[in-house]
Steps between C-alpha positions, in 0.01 A plus 500: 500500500574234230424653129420267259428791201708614269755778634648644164382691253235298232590690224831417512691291187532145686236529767210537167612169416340107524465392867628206369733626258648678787493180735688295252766714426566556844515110495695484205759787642553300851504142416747537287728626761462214660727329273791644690667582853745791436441816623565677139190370312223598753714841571464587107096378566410723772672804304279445198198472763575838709556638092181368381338633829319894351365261208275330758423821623670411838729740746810364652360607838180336427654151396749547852124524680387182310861306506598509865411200618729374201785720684469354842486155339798557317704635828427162659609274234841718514446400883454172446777402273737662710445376742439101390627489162700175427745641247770765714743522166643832444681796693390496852369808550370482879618201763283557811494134615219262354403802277750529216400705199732461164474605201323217327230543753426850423498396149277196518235708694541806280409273202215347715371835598490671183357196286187505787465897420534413130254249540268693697492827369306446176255332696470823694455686189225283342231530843626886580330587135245216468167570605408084667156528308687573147723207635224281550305571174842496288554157675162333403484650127911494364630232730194267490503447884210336707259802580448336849912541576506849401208617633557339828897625518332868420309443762770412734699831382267677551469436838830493613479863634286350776800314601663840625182637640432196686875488609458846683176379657656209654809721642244747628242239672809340667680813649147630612512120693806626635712261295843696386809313469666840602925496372522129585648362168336166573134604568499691231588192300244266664215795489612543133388099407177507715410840276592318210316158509198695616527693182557168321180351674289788450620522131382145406167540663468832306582281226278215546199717527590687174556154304149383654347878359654519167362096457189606580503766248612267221856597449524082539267391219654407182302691275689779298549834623541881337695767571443861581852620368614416201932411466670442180820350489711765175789481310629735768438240776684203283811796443502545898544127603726466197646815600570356882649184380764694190598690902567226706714294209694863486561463881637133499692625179683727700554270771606249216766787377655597814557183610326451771178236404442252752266263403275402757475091359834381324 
């Protein structure tokens, strides 16, 4: 089952704070890593992350639950550039025909892996102790956004548990037709996309008819709505974003200091 709730503890330091505040300092933090390719910068990022981690009220165990998707990704870019990267400079550390792995390759998708974890991994933090309501309501009052967007994405969060519901439905009805792909590699693959764009049709109906509802209701007129909760954006919230950015300049400093910036234009 997909949760969409918070998972760490509300009374912790960082996870009390803004919905907003939160979201842009975790876009503040991994932007700015952007700036660069080497492997130090985002390497000196994801330390401060896993340090800042008990301030959300988050357990390493909990954030592996939430971040594994992140880890799979990241062992197929390493995948990937090994096995197509253009640039073979460096020691040759394996020769096994058209697959040869140097040194330069290792480093080029170390720096690729970790800046996608770096990237990531605040992101992580911000929806593991968000609640998507708190989200929505910081989102309409402190970031001025169009009630109808945020109400309509909460809507869509909150239904994205369906998704893996519905998902074990579909594998059920079709092994009780007697469809299985069995250990064949390749049925599995073609049973996996017919699962998947059923899912995908069955979500945008589901979707369709909720748009259609919440119209109906007059979450589409255009006169001005309240709020149940109310979110204030503190000094505390401005000293977190700041907070985030003062971080990330410290990590490119370091990169800047040992040498090893790459800027990722110029």
């Amino acid at each position: 089952m997909i949760s969409t709730g918070p998972v760490g503890a509300a009374t912790a330091p960082l996870a009390r704070r803004n919905p907003v505040a939160k979201l842009a300092a975790a876009l503040v933090f991994s932007f700015t890593l952007v700036a660069t390719i080497d492997p130090v910068a985002p390497a000196v990022a994801i330390a401060i992350e896993l340090a800042v981690l008990p301030l959300f009220g988050l357990g390493y165990r909990t954030l592996a639950r939430r971040a594994w998707p992140l880890l799979i990704g990241s062992l197929g870019i390493v995948l990937t550039m090994v096995l197509f990267a253009a640039d073979r400079s460096g020691t040759v550390l394996l020769d096994a025909g058209p697959i040869t792995v140097t040194t330069g390759v290792l480093t080029t998708a170390l720096g690729l892996v970790l800046r996608v974890l770096a990237v990531a991994l605040p992101g992580v933090l911000v929806f593991a102790t968000t609640d998507p309501t708190d989200l929505a309501d910081a989102l309409i009052q402190n970031a001025r956004v169009s009630p109808r967007f945020a109400l309509g994405a909460l809507a869509a969060f909150r239904m994205l548990p369906l998704l893996a519901t519905e998902w074990q439905l579909l594998g059920m009805a079709r092994r009780a037709r007697g469809v299985d792909a069995g250990r064949n590699p390749i049925a599995r693959l073609r049973l996996f996309g017919a699962t998947a764009f059923a899912l995908l049709v069955g979500a945008i109906r589901r979707g369709t008819r909720l748009a259609t509802a919440m119209d109906a209701r007059g979450f589409d007129g255009g006169t001005p709505r309240t709020v149940a909760r109310r979110q204030r954006f503190t000094v505390a919230d401005t000293a977190l974003v700041a907070g985030a950015a003062v971080l990330a300049g410290a990590a490119l400093t370091v990169s800047v200091l040992l040498g090893t910036f790459q800027p990722l234009l110029g």
